[in-house]
Short mmCIF file of C-alpha atoms and ligand atoms in Angstrom, two decimals:
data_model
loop_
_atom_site.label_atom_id
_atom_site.label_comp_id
_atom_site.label_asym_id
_atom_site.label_seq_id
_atom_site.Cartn_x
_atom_site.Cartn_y
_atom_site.Cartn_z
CA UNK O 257 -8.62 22.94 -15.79
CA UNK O 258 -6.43 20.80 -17.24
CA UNK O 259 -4.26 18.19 -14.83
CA UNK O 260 -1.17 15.75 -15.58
CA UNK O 261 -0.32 12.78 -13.49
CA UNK O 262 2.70 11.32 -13.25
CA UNK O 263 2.62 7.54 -12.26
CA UNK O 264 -0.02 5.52 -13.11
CA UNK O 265 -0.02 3.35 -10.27
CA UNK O 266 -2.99 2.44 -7.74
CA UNK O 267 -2.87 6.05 -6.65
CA UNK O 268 -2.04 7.85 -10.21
CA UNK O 269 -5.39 6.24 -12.08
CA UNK O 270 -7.65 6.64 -9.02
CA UNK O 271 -6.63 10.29 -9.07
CA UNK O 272 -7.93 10.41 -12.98
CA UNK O 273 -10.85 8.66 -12.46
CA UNK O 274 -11.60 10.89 -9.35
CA UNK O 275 -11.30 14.52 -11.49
CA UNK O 276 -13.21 12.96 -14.63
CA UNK O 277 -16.25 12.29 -11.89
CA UNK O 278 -15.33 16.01 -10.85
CA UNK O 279 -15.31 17.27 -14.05
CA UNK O 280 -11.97 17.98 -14.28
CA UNK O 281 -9.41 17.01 -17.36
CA UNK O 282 -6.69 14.44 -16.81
CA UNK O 283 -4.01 12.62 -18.33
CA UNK O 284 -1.91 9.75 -16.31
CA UNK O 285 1.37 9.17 -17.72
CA UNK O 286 4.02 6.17 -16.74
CA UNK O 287 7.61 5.44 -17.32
CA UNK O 288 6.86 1.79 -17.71
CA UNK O 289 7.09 0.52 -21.10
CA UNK O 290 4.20 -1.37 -20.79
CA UNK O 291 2.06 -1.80 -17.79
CA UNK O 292 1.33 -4.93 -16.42
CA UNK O 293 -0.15 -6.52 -13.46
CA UNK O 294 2.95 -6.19 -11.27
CA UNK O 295 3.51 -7.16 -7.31
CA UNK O 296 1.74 -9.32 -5.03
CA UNK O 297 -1.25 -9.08 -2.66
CA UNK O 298 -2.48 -5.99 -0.90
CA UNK O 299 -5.10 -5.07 1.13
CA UNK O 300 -7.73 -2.65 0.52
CA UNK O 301 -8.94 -0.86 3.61
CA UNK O 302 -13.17 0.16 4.04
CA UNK O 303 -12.26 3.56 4.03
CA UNK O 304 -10.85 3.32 0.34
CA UNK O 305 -13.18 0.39 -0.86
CA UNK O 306 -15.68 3.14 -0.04
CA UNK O 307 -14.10 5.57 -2.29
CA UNK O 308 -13.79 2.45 -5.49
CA UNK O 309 -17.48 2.19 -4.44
CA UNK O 310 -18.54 5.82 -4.96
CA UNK O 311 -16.52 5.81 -8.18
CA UNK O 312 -18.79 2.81 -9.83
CA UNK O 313 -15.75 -0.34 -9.31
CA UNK O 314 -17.77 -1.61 -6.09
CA UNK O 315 -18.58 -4.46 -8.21
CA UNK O 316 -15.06 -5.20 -9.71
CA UNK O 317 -13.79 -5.21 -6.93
CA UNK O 318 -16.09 -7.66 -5.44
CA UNK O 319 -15.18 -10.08 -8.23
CA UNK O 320 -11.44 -9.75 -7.88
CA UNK O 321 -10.53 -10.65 -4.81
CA UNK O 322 -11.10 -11.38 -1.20
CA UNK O 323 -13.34 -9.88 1.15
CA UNK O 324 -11.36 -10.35 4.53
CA UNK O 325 -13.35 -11.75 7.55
CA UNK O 326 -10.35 -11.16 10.16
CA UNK O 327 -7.20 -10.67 11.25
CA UNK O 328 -5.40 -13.05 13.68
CA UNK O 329 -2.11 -12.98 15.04
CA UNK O 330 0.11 -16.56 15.79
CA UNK O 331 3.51 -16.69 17.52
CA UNK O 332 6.20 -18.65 15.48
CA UNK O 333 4.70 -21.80 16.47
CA UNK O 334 1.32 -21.23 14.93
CA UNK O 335 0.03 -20.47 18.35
CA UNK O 336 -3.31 -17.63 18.48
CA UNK O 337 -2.43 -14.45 20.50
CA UNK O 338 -4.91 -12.43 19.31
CA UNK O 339 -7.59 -11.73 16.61
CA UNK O 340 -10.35 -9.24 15.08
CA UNK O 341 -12.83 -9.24 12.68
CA UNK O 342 -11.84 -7.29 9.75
CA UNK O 343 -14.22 -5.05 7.21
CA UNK O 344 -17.92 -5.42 7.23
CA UNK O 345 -17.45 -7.58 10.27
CA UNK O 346 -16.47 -5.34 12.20
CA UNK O 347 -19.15 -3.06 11.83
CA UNK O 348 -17.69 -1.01 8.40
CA UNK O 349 -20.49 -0.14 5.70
CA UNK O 350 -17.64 -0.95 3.20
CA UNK O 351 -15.99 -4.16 3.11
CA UNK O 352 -12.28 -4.82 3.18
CA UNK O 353 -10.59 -6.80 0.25
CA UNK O 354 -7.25 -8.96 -0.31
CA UNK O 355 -6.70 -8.36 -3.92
CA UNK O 356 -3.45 -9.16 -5.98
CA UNK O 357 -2.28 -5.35 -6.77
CA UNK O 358 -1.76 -5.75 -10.54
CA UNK O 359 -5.34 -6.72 -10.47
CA UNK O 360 -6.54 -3.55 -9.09
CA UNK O 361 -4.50 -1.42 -11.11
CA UNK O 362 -5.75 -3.15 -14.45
CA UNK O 363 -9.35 -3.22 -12.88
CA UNK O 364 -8.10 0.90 -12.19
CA UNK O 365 -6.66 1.35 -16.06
CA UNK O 366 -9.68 -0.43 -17.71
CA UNK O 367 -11.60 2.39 -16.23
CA UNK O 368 -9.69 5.38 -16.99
CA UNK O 369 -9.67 3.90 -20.48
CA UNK O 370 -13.23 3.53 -20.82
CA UNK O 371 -14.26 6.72 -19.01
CA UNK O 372 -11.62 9.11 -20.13
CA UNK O 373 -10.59 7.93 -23.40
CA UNK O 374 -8.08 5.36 -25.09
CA UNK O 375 -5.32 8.19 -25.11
CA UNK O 376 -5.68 8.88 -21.62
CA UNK O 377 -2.93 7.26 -20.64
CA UNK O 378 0.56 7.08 -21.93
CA UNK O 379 2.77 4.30 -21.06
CA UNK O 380 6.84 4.68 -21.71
CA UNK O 381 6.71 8.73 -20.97
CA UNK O 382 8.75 9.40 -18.29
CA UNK O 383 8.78 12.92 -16.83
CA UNK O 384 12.19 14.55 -15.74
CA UNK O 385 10.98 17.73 -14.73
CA UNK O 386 8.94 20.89 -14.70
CA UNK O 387 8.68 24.05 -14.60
CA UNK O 388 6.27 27.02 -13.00
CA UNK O 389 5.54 29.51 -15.14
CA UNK O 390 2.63 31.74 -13.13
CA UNK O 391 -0.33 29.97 -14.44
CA UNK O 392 1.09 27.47 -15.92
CA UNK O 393 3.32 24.08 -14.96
CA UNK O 394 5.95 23.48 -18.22
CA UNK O 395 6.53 19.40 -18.26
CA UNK O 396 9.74 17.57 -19.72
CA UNK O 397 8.38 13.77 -20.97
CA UNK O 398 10.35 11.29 -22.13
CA UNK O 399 9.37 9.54 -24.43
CA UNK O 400 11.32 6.02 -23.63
CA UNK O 401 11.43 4.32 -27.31
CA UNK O 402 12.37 7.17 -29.16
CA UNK O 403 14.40 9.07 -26.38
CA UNK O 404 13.24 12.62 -27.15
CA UNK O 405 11.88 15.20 -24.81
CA UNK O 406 8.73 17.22 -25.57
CA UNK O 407 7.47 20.13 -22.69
CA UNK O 408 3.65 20.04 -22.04
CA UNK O 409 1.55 22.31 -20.39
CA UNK O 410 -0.35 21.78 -17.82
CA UNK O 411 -2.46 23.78 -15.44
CA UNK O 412 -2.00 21.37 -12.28
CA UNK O 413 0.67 18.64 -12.15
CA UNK O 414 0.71 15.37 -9.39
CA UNK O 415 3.49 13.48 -8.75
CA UNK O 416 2.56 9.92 -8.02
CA UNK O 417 5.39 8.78 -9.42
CA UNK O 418 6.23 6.36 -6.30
CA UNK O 419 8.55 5.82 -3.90
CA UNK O 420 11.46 7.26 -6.02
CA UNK O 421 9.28 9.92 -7.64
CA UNK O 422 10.88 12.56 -9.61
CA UNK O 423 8.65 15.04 -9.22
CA UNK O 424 9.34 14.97 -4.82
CA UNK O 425 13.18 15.14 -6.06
CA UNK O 426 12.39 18.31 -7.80
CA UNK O 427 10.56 19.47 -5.23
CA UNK O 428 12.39 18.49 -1.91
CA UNK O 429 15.82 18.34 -3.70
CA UNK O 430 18.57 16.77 -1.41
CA UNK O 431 16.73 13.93 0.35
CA UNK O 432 18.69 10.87 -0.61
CA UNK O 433 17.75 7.33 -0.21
CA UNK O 434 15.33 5.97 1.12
CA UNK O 435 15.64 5.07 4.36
CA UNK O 436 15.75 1.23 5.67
CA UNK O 437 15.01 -0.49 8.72
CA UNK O 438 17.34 -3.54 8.58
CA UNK O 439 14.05 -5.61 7.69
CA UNK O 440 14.34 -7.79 4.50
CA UNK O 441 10.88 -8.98 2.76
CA UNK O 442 10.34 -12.27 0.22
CA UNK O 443 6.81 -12.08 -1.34
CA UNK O 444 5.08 -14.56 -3.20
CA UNK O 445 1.84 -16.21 -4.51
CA UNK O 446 0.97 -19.00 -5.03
CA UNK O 447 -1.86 -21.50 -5.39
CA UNK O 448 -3.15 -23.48 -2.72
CA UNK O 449 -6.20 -24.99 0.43
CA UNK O 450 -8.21 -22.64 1.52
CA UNK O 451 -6.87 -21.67 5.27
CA UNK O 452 -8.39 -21.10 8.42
CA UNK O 453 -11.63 -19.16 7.30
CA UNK O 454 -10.56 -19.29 4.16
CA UNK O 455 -10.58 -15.64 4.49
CA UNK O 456 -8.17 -14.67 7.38
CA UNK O 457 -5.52 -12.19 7.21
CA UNK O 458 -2.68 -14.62 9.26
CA UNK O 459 0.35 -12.87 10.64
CA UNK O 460 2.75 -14.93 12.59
CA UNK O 461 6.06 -14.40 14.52
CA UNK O 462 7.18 -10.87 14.94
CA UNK O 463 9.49 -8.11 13.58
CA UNK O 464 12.43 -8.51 16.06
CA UNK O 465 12.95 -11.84 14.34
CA UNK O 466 11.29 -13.59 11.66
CA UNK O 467 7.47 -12.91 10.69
CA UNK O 468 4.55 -13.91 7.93
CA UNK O 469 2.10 -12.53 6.79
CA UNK O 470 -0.40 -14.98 4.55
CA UNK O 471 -3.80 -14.28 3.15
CA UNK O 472 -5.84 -15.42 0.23
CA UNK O 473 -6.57 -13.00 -3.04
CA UNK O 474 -8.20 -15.08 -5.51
CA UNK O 475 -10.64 -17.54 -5.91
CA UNK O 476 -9.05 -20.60 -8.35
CA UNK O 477 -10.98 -23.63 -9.68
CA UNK O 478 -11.86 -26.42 -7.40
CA UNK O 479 -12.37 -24.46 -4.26
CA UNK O 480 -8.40 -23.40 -4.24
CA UNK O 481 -7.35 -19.95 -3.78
CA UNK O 482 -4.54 -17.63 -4.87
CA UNK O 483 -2.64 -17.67 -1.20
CA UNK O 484 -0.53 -13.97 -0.94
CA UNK O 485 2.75 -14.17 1.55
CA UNK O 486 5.34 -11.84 2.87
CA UNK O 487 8.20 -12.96 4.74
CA UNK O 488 10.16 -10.35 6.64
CA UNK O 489 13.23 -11.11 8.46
CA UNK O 490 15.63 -8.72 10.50
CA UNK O 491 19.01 -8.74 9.39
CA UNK O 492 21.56 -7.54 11.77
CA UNK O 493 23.48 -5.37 8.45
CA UNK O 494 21.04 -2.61 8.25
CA UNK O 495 22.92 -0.93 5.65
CA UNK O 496 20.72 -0.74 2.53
CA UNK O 497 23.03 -1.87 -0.40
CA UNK O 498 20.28 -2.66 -2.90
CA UNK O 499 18.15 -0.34 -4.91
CA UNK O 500 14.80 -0.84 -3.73
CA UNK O 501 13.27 -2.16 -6.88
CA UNK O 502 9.71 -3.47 -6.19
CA UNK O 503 10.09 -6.25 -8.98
CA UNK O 504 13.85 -7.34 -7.51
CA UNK O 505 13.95 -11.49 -7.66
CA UNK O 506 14.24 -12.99 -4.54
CA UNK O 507 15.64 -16.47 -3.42
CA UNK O 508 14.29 -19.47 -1.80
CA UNK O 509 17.49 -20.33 -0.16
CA UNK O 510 17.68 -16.81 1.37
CA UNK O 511 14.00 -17.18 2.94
CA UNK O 512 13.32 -20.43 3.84
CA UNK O 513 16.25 -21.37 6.50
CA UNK O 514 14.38 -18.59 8.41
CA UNK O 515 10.78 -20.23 8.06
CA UNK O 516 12.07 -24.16 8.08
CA UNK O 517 10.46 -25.36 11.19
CA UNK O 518 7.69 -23.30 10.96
CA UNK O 519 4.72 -26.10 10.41
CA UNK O 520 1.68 -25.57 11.91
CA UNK O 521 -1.42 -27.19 11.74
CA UNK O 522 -3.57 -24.90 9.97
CA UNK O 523 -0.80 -24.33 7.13
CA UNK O 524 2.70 -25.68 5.98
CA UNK O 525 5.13 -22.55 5.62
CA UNK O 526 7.86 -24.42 4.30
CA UNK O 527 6.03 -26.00 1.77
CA UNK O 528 4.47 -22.75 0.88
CA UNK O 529 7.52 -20.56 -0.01
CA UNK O 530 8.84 -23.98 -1.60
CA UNK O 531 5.87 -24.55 -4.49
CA UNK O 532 6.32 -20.50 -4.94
CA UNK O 533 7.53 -20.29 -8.93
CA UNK O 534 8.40 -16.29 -8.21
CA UNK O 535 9.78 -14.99 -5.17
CA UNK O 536 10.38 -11.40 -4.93
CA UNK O 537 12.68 -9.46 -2.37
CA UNK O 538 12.20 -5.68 -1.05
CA UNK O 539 13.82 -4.17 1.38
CA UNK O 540 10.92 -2.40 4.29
CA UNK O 541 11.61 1.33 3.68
CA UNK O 542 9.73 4.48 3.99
CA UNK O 543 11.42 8.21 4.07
CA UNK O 544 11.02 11.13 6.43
CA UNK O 545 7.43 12.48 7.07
CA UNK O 546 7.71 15.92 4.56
CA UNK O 547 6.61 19.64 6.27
CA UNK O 548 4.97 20.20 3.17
CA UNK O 549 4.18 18.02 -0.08
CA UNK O 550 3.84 20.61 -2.80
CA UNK O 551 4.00 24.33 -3.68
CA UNK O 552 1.87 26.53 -6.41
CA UNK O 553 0.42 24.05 -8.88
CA UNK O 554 2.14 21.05 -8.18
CA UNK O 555 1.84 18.44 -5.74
CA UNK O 556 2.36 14.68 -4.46
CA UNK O 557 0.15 12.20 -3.96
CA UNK O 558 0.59 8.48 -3.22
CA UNK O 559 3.99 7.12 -2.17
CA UNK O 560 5.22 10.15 -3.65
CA UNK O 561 3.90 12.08 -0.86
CA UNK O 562 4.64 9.57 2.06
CA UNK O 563 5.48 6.23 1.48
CA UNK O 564 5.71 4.14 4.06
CA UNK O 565 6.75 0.32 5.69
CA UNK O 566 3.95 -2.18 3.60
CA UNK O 567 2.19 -2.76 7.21
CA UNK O 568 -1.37 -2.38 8.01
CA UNK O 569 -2.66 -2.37 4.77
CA UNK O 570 -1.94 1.48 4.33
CA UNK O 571 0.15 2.40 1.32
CA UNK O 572 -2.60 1.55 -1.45
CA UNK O 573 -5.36 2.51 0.76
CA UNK O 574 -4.30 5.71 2.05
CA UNK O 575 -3.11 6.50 -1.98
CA UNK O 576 -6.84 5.96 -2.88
CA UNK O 577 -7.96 8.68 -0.08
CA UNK O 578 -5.53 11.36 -1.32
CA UNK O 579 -7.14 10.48 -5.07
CA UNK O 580 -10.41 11.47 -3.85
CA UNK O 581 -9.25 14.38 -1.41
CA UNK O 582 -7.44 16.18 -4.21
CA UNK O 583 -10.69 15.87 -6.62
CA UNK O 584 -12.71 17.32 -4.46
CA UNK O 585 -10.95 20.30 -3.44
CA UNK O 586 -9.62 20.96 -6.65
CA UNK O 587 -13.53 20.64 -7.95
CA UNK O 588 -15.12 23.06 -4.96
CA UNK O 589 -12.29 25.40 -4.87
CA UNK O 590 -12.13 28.98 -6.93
CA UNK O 591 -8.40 28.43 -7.87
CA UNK O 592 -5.78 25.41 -8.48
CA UNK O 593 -3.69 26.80 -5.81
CA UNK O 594 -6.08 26.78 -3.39
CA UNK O 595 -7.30 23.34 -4.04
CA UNK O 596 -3.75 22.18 -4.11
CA UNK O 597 -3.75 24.02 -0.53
CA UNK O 598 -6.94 22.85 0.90
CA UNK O 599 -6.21 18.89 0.07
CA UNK O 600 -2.05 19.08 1.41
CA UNK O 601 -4.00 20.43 5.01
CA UNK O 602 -6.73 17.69 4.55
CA UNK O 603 -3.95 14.83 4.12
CA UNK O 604 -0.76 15.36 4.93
CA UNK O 605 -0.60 15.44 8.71
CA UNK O 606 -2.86 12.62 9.10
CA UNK O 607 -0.74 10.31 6.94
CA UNK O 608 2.45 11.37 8.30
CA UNK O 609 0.78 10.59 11.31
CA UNK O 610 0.46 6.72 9.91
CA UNK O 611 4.03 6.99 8.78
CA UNK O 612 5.34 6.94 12.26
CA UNK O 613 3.06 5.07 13.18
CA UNK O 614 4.25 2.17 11.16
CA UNK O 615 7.73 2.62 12.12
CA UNK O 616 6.82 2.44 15.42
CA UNK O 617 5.33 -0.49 15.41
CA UNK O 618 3.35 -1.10 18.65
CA UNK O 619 1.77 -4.37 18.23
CA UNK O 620 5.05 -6.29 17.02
CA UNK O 621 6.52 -5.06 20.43
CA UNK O 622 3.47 -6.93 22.27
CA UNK O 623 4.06 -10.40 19.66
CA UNK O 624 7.79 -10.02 19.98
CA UNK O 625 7.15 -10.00 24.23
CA UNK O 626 4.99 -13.52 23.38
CA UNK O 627 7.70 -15.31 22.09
CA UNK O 628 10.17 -13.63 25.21
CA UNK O 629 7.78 -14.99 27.55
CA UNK O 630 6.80 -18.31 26.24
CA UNK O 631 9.66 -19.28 23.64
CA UNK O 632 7.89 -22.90 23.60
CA UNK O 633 4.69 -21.84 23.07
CA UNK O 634 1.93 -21.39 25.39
CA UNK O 635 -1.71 -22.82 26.25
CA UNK O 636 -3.56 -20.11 27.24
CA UNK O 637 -2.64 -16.96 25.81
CA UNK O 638 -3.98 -15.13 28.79
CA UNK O 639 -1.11 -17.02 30.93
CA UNK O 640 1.42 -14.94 29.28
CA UNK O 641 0.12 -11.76 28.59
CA UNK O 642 -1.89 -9.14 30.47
CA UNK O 643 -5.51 -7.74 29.26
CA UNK O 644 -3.91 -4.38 28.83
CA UNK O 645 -1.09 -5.69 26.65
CA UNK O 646 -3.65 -7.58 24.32
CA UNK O 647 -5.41 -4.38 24.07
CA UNK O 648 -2.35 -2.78 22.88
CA UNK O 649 -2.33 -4.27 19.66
CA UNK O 650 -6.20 -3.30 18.79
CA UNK O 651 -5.75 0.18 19.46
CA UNK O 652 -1.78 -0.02 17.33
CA UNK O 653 -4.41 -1.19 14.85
CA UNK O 654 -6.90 1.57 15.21
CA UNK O 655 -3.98 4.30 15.49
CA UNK O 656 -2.15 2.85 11.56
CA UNK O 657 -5.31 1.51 10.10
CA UNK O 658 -8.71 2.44 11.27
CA UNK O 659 -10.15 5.99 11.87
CA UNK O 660 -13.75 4.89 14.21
CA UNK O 661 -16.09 2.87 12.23
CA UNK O 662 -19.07 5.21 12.85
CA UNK O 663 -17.10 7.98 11.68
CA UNK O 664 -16.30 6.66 7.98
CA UNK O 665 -19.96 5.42 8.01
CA UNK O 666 -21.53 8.47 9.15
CA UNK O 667 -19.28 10.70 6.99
CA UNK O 668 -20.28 12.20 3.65
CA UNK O 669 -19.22 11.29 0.43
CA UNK O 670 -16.57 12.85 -1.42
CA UNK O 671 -18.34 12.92 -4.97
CA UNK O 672 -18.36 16.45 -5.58
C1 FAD Z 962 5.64 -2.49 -9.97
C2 FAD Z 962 5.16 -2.28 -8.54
C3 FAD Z 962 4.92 -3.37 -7.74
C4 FAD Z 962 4.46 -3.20 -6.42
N1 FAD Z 962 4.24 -4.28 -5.67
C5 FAD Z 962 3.81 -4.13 -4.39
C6 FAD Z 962 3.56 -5.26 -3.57
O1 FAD Z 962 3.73 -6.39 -4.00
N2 FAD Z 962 3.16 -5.06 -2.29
C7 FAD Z 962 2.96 -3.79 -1.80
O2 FAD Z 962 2.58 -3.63 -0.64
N3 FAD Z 962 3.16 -2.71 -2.56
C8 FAD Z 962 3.60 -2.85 -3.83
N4 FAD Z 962 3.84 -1.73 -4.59
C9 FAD Z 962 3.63 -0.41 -3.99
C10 FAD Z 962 2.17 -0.06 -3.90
O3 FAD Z 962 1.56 -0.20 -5.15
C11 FAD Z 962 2.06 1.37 -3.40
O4 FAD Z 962 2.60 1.45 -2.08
C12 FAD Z 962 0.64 1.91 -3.30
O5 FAD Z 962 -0.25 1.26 -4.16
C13 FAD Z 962 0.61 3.41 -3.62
O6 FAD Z 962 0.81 3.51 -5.01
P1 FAD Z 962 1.25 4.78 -5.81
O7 FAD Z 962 0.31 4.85 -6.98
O8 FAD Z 962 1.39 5.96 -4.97
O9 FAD Z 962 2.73 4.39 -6.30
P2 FAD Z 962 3.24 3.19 -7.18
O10 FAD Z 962 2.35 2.03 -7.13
O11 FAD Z 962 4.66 2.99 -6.82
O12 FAD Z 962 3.15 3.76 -8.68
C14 FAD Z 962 4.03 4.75 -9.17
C15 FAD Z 962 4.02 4.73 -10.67
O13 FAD Z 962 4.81 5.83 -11.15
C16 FAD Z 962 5.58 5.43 -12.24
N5 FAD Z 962 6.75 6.33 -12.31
C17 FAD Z 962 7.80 6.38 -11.48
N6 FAD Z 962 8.63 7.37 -11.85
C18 FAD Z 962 8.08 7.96 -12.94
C19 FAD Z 962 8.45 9.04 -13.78
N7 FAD Z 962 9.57 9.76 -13.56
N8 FAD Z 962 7.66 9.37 -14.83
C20 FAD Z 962 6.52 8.67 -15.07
N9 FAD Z 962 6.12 7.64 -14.30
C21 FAD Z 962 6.88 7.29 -13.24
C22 FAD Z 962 5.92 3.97 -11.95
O14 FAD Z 962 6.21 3.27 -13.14
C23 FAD Z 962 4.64 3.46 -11.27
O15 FAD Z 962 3.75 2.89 -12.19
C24 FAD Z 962 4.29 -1.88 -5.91
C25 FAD Z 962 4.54 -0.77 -6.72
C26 FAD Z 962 4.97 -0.96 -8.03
C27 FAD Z 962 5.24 0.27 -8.92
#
């Protein structure tokens, strides 16, 4: 069996390093001219560091970034509402990591390289469309120097070509845009004091205003890290007007009137966004849960499948568990179809189930009441909100994030 990928993204090169472990012939290729460590800091949930781990990268991943201790919540005024431990602390097998995201998908490429072959993946190909042919899937690449077209054959393709994948269009023809929330995000890294535990996940404010999220990635020289930080902002205009482009330049001036009094005394934000040399700006959009991904021998996988709003750590993670899903069945099952079949019922209801989830966004309701109740700030955090509506924002966590911590540890592995 022979498989293409389109996209070789987090979720594109997991996918080929998942069938080569299955036994199963892939090639990965990318529009990108050239790929390069692009984007900022994500986080890499235990139930997908598990799946790096079973594919032999446990150990590259522990060198590249940050294994994350917790995650705390602040109001605007740098005030604790509420925290968890995060990964291993909280009782995982696996840990979880803060890593930059170009990081991980060189860390991803070296290995498909080394395991599959120099000419494993092509970079500048873009595909523009396919066609079934009974056993067979016809491709049309690009090749983006030259311009012309070759088809290729394939006996299973996967589209994880990303949020604007071609290979959904082709598939779900007619769904337009993707859709936008009115929330505006600035991203950034940038070098600086280790904060808190030095390995906190900090979110502060909420969603119905102004929020931050800041976490270290990297170790640097002299005990300073690589600190990662999103700003997201609600702008009344909730017309999207901009392409969402996920290497758009963003402003200072745009951001920081938003953030300006926001100095607390476990970090400066001001003076973070300030000493940033690259800001970038993304709009928060995710499109419509699909009623089915993929038909025959083709399917999506990724953000191609279901992206969705870059909260609670999901979109790389969950990208990772469809990688490892799809190997599997496609390795146990007696034909492509079925495999194809067997992985879309495995996946797709439980991460359309995290796409609303996302958009619905429980716990910012619960931060958004804090700064309602106590728009000064508050002592005790207890004095302004109930037990029940702290516990609202562990189990919003659970619900987006975390399937039961005995259950990933007790489950078996996916290595065919
Ligand atoms: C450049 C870039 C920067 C990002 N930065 C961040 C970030 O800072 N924070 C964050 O939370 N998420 C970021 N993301 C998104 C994040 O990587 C994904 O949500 C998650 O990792 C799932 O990845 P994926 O592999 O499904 O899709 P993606 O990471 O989007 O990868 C899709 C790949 O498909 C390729 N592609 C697209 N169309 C075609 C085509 N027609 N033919 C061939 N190849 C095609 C793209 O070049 C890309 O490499 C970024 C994505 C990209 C592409």
């Amino acid at each position: 069996m022979r498989v293409l990928i389109v996209g070789a993204g987090i979720g594109g090169l997991t996918t080929a390093l998942s069938l080569h472990a299955a036994g199963i012939e892939a090639t990965v290729v990318d529009a990108a001219g050239e790929l390069r460590p692009l984007g900022v800091g994500i986080n890499v949930l235990p139930h997908a560091v598990r799946e790096l781990t079973e594919l032999g990268l446990g150990e590259r991943m522990a060198a590249l970034g940050i294994e994350t201790a917790e995650m705390v919540h602040f109001d605007g005024r740098g005030g604790r509402i509420w925290g968890e431990p995060r990964g291993r602390a909280l009782g995982y097998d696996w840990p979880q990591y803060s890593v930059h995201r170009g990081d991980l998908q060189m860390v991803l490429l070296d290995a498909v390289r080394e395991r599959l072959g120099a000419g494993a993946v092509r970079a500048g190909t873009a595909c523009e469309g396919f066609e079934e042919d009974g056993d067979v899937v016809r491709v049309r690449l690009r090749d983006r120097t030259s311009g012309t077209v070759e088809t290729v054959e394939t006996d299973v393709l996967v589209g994880a070509d990303g949020l604007h994948s071609t290979v959904r269009a082709a598939l779900h023809p007619g769904e337009g845009a993707p859709r936008w929330n009115g929330i505006r995000m600035w991203r950034g890294v940038t070098e600086g004091e280790p904060f808190l535990t030095g390995a906190t996940l900090a979110v502060a404010g909420s969603n119905a205003a102004a929020k931050l999220v800041v976490y270290p990635i990297a170790r640097r020289d002299g005990g300073r890290q690589l600190l990662n930080w999103v700003a997201e902002v609600k702008i009344p205009d909730d017309r999207l007007s901009e392409f969402a482009d996920w290497n758009r330049a963003g402003r200072l001036e745009d951001v920081l009137p938003h953030f300006a009094d926001w100095t607390f005394d476990w970090l400066d934000v001001p003076a973070l966004l300030s000493r940033t040399d690259r800001i970038l700006e993304y709009p928060m959009v995710d499109r419509d849960p699909l009623p089915s991904w993929g038909r025959g021998r083709v399917t999506l996988l990724g953000d191609a499948a279901h992206p969705m709003y870059p909260i609670g750590s999901n979109g790389g993670s969950q990208a990772v568990i469809d990688a490892r899903v799809l190997a599997w069945e496609l390795a146990r099952a007696d034909s492509p179809e079925k495999g194809l079949a067997a992985y879309e019922l495995e996946r797709r209801e439980k991460v359309n189930t995290i796409v609303l989830a996302c958009r619905d966004m429980p716990a910012d309701r619960v931060l958004h009441t804090v700064s309602e109740r106590a728009p000064g700030g508050f002592e005790r955090i207890e004095d302004v909100l109930s037990a029940q509506e702290l516990e609202t924002i562990t189990g919003a966590y659970r619900q987006t994030s975390f399937s039961d911590v005995a259950a990933l540890n007790a489950r078996p592995s996916l290595t065919p």
